[in-house]
Short mmCIF file of C-alpha atoms and ligand atoms in Angstrom, two decimals:
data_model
loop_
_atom_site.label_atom_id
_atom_site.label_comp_id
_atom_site.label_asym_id
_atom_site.label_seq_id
_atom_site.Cartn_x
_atom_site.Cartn_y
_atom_site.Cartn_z
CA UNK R 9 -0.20 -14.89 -38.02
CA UNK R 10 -1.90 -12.75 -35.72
CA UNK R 11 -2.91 -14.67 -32.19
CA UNK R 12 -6.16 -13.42 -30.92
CA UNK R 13 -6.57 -13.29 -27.45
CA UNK R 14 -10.11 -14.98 -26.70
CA UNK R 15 -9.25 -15.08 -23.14
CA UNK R 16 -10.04 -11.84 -21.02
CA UNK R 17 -7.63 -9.14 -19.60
CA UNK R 18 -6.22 -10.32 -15.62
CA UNK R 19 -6.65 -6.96 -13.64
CA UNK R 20 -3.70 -6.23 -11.17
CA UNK R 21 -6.40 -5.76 -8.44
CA UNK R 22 -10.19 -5.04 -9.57
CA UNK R 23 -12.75 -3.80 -7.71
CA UNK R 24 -14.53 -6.70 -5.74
CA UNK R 25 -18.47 -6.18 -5.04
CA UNK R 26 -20.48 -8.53 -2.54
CA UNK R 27 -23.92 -7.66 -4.17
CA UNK R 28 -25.09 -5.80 -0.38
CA UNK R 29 -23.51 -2.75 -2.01
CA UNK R 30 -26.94 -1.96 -3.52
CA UNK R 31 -28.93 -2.60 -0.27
CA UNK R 32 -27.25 0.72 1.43
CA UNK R 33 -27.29 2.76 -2.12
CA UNK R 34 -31.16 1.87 -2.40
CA UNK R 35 -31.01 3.18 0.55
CA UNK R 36 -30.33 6.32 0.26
CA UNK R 37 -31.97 6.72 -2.83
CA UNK R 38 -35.16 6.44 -0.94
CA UNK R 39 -34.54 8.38 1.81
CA UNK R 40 -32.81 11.49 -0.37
CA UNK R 41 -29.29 11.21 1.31
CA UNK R 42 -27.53 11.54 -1.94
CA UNK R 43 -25.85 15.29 -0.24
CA UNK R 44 -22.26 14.70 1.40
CA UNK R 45 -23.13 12.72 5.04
CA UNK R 46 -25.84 11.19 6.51
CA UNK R 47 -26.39 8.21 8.44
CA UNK R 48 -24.16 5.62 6.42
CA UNK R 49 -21.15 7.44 6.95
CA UNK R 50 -21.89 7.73 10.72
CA UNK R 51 -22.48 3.82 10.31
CA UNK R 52 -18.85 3.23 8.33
CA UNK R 53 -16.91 5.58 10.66
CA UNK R 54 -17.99 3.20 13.78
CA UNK R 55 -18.08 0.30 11.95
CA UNK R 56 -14.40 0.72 11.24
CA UNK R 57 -12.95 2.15 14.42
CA UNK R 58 -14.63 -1.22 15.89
CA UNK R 59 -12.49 -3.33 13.35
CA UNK R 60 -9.33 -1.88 13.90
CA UNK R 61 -9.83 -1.06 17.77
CA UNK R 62 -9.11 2.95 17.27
CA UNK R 63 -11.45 5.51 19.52
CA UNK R 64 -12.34 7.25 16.27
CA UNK R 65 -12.88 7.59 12.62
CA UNK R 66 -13.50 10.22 9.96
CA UNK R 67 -14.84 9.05 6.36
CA UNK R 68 -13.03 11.30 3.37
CA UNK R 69 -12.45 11.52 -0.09
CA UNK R 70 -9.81 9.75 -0.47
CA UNK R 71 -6.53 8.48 1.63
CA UNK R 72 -4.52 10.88 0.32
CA UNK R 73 -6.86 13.51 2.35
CA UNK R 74 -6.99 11.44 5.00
CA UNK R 75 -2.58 11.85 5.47
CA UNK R 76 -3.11 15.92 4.52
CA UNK R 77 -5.90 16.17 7.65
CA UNK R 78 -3.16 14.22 9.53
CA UNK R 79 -0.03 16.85 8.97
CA UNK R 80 -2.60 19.93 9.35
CA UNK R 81 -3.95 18.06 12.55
CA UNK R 82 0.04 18.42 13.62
CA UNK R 83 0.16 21.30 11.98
CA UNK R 84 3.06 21.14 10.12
CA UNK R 85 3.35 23.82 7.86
CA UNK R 86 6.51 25.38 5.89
CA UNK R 87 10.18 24.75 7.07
CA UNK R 88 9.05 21.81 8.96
CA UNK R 89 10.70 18.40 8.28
CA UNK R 90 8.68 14.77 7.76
CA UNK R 91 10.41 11.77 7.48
CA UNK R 92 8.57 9.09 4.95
CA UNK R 93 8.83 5.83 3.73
CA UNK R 94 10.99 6.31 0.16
CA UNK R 95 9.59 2.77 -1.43
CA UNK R 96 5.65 3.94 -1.43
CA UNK R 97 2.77 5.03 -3.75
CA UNK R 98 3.90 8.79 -4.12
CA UNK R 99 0.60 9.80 -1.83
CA UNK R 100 2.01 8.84 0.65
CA UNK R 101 4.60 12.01 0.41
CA UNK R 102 1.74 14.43 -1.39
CA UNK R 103 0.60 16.31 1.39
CA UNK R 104 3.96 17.15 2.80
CA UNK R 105 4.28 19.37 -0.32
CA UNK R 106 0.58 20.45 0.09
CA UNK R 107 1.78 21.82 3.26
CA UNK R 108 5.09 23.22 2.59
CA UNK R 109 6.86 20.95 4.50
CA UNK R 110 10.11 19.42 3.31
CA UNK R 111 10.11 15.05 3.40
CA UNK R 112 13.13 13.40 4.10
CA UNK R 113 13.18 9.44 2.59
CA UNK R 114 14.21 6.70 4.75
CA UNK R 115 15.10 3.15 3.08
CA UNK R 116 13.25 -0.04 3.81
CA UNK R 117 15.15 -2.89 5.33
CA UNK R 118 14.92 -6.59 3.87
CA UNK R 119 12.14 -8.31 6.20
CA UNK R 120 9.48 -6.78 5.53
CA UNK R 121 10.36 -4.28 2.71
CA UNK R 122 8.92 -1.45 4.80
CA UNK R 123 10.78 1.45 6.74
CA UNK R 124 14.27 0.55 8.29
CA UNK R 125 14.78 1.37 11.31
CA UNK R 126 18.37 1.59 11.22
CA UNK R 127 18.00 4.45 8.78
CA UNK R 128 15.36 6.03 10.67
CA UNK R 129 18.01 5.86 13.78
CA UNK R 130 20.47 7.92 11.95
CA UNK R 131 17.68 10.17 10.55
CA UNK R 132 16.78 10.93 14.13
CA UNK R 133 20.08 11.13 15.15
CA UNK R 134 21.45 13.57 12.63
CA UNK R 135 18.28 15.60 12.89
CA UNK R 136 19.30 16.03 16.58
CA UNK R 137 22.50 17.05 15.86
CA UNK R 138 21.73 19.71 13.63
CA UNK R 139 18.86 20.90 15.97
CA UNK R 140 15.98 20.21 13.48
CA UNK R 141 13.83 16.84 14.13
CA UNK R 142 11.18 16.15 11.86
CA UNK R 143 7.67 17.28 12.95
CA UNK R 144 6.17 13.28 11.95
CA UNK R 145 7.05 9.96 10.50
CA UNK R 146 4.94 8.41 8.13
CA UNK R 147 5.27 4.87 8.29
CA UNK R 148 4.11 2.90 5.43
CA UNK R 149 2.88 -1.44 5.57
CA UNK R 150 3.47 -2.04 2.30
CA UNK R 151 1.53 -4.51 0.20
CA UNK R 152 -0.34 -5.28 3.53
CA UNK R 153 3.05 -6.22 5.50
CA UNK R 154 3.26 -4.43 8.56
CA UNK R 155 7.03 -2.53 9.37
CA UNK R 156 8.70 -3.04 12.43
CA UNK R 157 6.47 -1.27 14.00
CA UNK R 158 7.90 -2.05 17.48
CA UNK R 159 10.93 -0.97 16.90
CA UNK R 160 10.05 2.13 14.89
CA UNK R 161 7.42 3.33 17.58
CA UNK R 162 10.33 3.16 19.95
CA UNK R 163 12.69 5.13 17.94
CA UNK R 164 9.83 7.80 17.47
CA UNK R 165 8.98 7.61 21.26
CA UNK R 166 12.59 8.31 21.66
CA UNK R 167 12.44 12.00 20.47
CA UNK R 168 8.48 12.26 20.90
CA UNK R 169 7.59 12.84 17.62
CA UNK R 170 4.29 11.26 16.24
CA UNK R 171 3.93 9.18 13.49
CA UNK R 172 1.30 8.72 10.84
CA UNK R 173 0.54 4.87 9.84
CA UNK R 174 0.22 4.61 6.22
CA UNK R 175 -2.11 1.80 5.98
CA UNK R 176 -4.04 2.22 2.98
CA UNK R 177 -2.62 -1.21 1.41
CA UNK R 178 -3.19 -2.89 5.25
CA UNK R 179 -6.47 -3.15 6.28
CA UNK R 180 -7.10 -5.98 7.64
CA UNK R 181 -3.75 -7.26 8.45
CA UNK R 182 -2.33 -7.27 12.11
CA UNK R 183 1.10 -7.20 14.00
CA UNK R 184 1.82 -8.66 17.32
CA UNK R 185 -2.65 -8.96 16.87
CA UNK R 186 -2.83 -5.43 16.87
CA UNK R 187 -4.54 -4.04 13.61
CA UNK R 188 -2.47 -2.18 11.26
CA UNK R 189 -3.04 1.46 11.15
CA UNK R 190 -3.49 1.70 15.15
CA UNK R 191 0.20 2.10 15.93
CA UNK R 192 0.85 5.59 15.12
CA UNK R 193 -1.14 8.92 16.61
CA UNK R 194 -3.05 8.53 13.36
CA UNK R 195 -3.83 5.67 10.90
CA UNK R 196 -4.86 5.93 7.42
CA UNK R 197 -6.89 3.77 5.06
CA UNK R 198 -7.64 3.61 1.35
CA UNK R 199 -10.39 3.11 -0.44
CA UNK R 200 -8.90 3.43 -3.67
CA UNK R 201 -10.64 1.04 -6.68
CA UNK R 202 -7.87 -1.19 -6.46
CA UNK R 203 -7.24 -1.40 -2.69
CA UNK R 204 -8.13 -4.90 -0.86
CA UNK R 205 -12.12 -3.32 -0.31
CA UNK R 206 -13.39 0.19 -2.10
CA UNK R 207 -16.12 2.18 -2.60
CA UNK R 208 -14.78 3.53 -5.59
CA UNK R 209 -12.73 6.09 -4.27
CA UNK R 210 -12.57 7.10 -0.42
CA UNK R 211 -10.55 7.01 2.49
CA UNK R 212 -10.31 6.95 6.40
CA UNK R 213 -8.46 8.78 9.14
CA UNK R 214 -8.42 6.86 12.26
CA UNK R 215 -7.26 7.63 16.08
CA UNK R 216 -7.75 7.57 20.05
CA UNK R 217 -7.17 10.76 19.89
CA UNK R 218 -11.05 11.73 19.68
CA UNK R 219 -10.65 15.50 19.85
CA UNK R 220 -8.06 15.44 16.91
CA UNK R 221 -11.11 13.29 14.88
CA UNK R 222 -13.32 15.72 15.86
CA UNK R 223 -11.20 18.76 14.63
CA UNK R 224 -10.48 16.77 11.56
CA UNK R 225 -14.35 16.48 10.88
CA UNK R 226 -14.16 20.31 11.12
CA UNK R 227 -11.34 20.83 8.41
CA UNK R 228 -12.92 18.37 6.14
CA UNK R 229 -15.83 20.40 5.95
CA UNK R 230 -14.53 23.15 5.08
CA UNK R 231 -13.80 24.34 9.12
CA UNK R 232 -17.44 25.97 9.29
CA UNK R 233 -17.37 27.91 12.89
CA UNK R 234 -20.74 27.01 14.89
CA UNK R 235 -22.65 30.44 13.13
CA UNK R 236 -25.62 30.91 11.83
CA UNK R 237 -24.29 32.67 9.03
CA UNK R 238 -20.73 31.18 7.05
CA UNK R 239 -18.06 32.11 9.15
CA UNK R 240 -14.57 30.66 8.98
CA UNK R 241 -11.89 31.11 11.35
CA UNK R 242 -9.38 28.39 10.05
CA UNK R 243 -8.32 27.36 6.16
CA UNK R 244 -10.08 23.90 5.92
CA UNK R 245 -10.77 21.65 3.08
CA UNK R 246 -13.73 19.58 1.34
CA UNK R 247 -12.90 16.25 2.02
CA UNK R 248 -15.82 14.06 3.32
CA UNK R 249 -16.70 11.33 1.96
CA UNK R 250 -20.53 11.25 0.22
CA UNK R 251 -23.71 9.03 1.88
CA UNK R 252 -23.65 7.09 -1.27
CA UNK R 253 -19.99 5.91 -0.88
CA UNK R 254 -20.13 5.33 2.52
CA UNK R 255 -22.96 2.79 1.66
CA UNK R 256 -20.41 1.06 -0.51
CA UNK R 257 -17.80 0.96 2.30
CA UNK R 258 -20.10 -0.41 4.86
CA UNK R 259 -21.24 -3.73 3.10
CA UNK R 260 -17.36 -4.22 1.81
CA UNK R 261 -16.48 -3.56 5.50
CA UNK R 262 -19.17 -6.81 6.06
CA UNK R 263 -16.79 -8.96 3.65
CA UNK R 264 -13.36 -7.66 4.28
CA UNK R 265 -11.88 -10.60 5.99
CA UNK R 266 -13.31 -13.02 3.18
CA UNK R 267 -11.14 -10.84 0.80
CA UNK R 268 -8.13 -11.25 3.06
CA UNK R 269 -8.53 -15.26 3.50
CA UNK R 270 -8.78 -14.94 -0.61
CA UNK R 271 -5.85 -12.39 -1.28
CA UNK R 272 -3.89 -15.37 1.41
CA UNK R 273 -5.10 -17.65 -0.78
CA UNK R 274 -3.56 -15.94 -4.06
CA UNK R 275 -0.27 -15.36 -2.75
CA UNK R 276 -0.20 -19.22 -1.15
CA UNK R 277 -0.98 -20.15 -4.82
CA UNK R 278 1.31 -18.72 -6.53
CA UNK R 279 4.01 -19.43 -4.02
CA UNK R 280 3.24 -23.30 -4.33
CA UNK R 281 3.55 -23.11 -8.11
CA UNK R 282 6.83 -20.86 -8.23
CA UNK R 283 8.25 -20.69 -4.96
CA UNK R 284 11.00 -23.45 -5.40
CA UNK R 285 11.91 -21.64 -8.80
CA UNK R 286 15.43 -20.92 -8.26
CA UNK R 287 15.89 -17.37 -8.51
CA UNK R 288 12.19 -16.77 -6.89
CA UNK R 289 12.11 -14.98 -3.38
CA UNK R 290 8.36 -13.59 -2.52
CA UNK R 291 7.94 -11.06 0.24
CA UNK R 292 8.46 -12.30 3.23
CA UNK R 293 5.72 -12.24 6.02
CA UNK R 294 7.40 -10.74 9.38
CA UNK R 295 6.58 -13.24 12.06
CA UNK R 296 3.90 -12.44 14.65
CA UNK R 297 2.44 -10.34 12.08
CA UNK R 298 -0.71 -11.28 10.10
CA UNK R 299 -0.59 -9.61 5.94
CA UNK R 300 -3.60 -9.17 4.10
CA UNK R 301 -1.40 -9.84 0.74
CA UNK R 302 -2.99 -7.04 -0.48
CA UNK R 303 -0.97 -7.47 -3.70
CA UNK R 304 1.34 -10.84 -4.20
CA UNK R 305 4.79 -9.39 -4.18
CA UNK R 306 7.70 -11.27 -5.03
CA UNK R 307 12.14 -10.52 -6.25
CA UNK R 308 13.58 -12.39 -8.96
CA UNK R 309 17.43 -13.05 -9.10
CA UNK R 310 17.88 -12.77 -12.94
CA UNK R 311 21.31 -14.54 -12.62
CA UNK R 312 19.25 -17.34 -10.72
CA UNK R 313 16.18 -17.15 -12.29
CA UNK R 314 17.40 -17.00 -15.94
CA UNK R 315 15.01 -14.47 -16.67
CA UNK R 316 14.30 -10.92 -15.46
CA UNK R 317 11.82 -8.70 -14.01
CA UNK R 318 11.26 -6.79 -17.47
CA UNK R 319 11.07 -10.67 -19.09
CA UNK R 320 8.15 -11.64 -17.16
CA UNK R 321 6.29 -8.21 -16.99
CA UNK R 322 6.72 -8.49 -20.77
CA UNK R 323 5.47 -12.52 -20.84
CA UNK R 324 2.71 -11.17 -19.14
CA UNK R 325 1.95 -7.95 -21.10
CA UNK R 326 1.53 -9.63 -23.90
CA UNK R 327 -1.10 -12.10 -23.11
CA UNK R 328 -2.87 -9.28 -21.42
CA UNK R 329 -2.20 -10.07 -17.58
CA UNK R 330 -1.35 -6.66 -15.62
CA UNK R 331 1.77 -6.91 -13.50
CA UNK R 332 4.20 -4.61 -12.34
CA UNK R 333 7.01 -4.05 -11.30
CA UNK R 334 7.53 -2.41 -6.92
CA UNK R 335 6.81 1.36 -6.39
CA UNK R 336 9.54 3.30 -7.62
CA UNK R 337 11.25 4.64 -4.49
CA UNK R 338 10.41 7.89 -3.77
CA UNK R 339 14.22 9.65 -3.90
CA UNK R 340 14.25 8.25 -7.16
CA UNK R 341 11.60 10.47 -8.41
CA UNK R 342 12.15 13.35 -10.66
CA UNK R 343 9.85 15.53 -8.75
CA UNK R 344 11.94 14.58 -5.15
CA UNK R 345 15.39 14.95 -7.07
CA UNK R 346 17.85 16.29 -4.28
CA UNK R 347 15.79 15.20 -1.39
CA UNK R 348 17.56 13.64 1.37
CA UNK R 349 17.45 10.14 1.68
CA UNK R 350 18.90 7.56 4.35
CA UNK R 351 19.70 4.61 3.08
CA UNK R 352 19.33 0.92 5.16
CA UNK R 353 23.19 1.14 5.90
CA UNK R 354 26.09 2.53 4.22
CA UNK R 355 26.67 -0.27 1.26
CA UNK R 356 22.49 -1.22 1.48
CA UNK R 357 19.97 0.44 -0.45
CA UNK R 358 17.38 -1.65 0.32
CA UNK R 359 14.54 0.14 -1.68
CA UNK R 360 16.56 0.44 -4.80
CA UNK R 361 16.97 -3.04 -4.58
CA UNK R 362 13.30 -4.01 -4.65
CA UNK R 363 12.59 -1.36 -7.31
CA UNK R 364 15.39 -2.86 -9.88
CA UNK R 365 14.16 -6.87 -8.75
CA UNK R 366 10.63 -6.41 -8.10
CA UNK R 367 7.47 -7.21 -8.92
CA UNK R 368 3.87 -7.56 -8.55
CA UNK R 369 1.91 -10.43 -9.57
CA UNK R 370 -2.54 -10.09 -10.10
CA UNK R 371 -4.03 -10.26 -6.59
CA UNK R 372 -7.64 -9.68 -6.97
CA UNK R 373 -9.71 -11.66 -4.21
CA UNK R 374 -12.22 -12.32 -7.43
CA UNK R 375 -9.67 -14.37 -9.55
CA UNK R 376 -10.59 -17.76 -10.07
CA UNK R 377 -8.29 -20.33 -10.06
CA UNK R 378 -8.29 -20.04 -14.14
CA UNK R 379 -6.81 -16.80 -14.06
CA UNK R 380 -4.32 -18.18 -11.53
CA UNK R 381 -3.25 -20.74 -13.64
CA UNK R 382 -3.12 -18.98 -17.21
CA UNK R 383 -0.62 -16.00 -14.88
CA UNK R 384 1.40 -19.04 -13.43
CA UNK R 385 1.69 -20.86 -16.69
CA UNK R 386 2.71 -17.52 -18.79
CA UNK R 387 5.56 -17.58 -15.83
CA UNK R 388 7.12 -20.90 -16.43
CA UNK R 389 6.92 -20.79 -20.10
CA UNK R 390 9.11 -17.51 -20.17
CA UNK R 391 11.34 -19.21 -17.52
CA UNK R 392 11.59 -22.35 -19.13
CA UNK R 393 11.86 -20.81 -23.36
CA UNK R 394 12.51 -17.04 -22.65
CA UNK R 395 15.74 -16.31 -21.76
CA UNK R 396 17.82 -17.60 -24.59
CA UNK R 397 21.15 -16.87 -21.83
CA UNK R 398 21.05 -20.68 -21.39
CA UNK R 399 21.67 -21.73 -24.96
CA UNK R 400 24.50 -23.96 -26.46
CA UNK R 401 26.28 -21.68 -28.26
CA UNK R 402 28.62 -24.45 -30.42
CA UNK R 403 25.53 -26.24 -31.63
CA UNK R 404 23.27 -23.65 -31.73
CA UNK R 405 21.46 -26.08 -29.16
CA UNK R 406 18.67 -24.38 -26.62
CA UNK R 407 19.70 -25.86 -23.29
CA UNK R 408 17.31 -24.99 -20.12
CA UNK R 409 18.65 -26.53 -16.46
CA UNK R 410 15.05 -25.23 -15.74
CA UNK R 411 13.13 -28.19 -16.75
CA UNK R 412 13.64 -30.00 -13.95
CA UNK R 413 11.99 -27.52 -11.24
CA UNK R 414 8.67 -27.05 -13.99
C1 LIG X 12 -3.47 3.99 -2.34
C2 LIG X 12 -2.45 4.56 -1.47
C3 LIG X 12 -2.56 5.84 -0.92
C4 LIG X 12 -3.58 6.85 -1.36
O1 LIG X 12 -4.87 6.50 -1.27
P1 LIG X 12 -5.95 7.21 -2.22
O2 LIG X 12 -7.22 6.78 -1.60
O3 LIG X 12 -5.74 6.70 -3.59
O4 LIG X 12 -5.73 8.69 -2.12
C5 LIG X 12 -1.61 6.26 0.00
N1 LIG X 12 -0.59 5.49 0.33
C6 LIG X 12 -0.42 4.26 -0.18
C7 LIG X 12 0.73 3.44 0.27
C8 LIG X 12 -1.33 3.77 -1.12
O5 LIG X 12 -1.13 2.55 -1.65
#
């Protein structure tokens, strides 16, 4: 017997619209600014460097341009090293290719998943040693957590070498009440459909370093010399983002702290109806530091848990829930085989950890408590009937010691 699914498909993390959207499109519909800038992106660029607290702002294409501006803005260019955060989304490590530059991973460290600062220590130190420190750090909050960012600012300060803040998965979340993505000499944000607000694709650089914006308003449009005529002194790149999209950003911008109370919301959820599985350990939330919970992120101890990572992501496949499982660390990628990478300590890889335990649970702030429910059921079923590891072998009996925490 075939079951048909009469229920619809869970998203990982949809796209999330407040209806305003159309006020700013309408907008410029009417008054014709459908070419690349115009007064919405002026609008979103302030709008946002008054949220976070940064001097400045510069609207792109996407986040990923947003980190290339960044390393051209410090111009690194070919030979030069850039230490990264290995467990990321790979665009975090892009544009260090784009520019010819070689990365160098570092390993998270069990807190708050995010870069370790003991490996970033030795990093540092052996860089030192063999006269060739890395030209940036690009520091990654995953899933909205914030790193140690005291402690890694410190390290960087150390051997003054700037670092980028990843923070396309943060907006909105804080540390110490300081905004993620303001810790570094430049911040980045995401726009992506699936980030915690979008405007379908986009991203944003962010800085007090206003002549640096400036500049990278100038290499995002394609580094046009003030000419009459087209006259380029510097390589630059199109990267701005359009009126139209901009529109998008601003009214998301207007309900971005509604989606982080609703992403909270999720995770608290779902941690009330599994946390006291045994075997169940969600990402932790540093203290002093405020997550957006961009997505719900959580370990599973398959000895504890009686059921793995590939179990549930299967469970949930199949009654058409999208999960999955923690980025894949980056020195684990085919493409960064041979890379150097430094792991948390000398028996701790943190990252690899994660990727082999890991996983990521529906977060959209536009699930209802339905959806919640149907994903949180599908979970204890396959805990409580999936495993089969449990069973009474003599008898053939199925024996569960899960019932009891269901
Ligand atoms: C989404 C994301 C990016 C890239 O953003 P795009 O807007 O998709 O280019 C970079 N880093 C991390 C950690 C991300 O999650």
């Amino acid at each position: 017997m075939t079951i048909i699914n009469t229920e619809k498909r869970i998203f990982l993390s949809s796209p999330h619209m407040s209806g305003n959207e159309l006020t700013y499109i309408n907008n410029a519909f009417e008054t014709n600014w459908i070419a690349p800038l115009g007064p919405n992106v002026y609008q979103f660029e302030k709008e946002i460097s008054k949220y976070v607290g940064a001097n400045e702002a510069v609207a792109v294409s996407s986040g990923t341009a947003a980190i290339h501006l960044a390393l051209s803005l410090l111009e690194i260019k070919k030979g030069d090293k850039v230490f990264c955060s290995s467990l990321t989304f790979i665009a975090s490590a892009n544009p260090i290719i784009y520019q010819g530059a070689e990365p160098i991973f570092i390993d998270s460290e069990p807190d708050t998943w995010n870069m370790s600062p003991n490996a970033l220590d030795k990093a540092f130190k052996d860089a030192l040693n063999e006269g060739n420190l890395p030209k940036a750090v690009i520091v990654v909050n995953l899933y909205g957590q914030s790193a140690k960012m005291d402690e890694i600012v410190s390290i960087c300060n150390q051997y003054n070498v700037p670092i980028i803040e990843d923070a396309a998965e943060s907006l909105g979340s804080t540390y110490k009440g300081k905004a993620s993505g303001t810790f570094g000499e430049f911040g980045v944000f995401s726009f992506n459909g699936n980030k915690i607000i979008t405007t379908s694709g986009g991203g944003m650089l962010v800085s007090n370093n206003i002549a640096a914006i400036k500049k990278a308003r100038f290499l995002a449009t394609q580094a046009r010399d003030p000419a009459p005529h087209y006259q380029h002194s510097n390589i630059g790149f199109n990267y701005r983002m359009s009126n139209i999209l901009a529109g998008i950003g601003i009214a998301q911008l207007g309900v971005l702290n509604e989606r982080v109370k609703a992403r909270r919301n999720v995770f608290k959820r779902y941690y009330q109806e599994l946390g006291h599985l045994p075997g169940f350990y969600f990402m932790p939330e540093l203290e002093n530091t405020f997550s957006n919970r961009w997505l719900t992120a959580l370990t599973i101890n398959e000895e504890e848990a009686c059921v793995s990572v590939e179990d549930l992501l299967k469970a949930l496949a199949e009654s058409d829930i999208e999960a999955r499982p923690v980025w894949k660390p980056l020195h684990l990628q085919p493409i960064f085989q041979g890379v150097k990478f430094y792991p948390h300590s000398e028996n701790e890889n943190i990252s690899e950890d994660l990727f082999k335990n890991g996983m990521c649970l529906p977060s959209g702030s536009n699930m209802t408590e339905n959806d919640l429910m149907r994903i949180i059921n599908c979970i204890k079923e396959r805990v409580l009937f999936g495993n089969g590891r449990k069973t009474d072998d003599k008898n053939g009996v199925y024996v569960n010691d899960r019932t009891q925490y269901i």
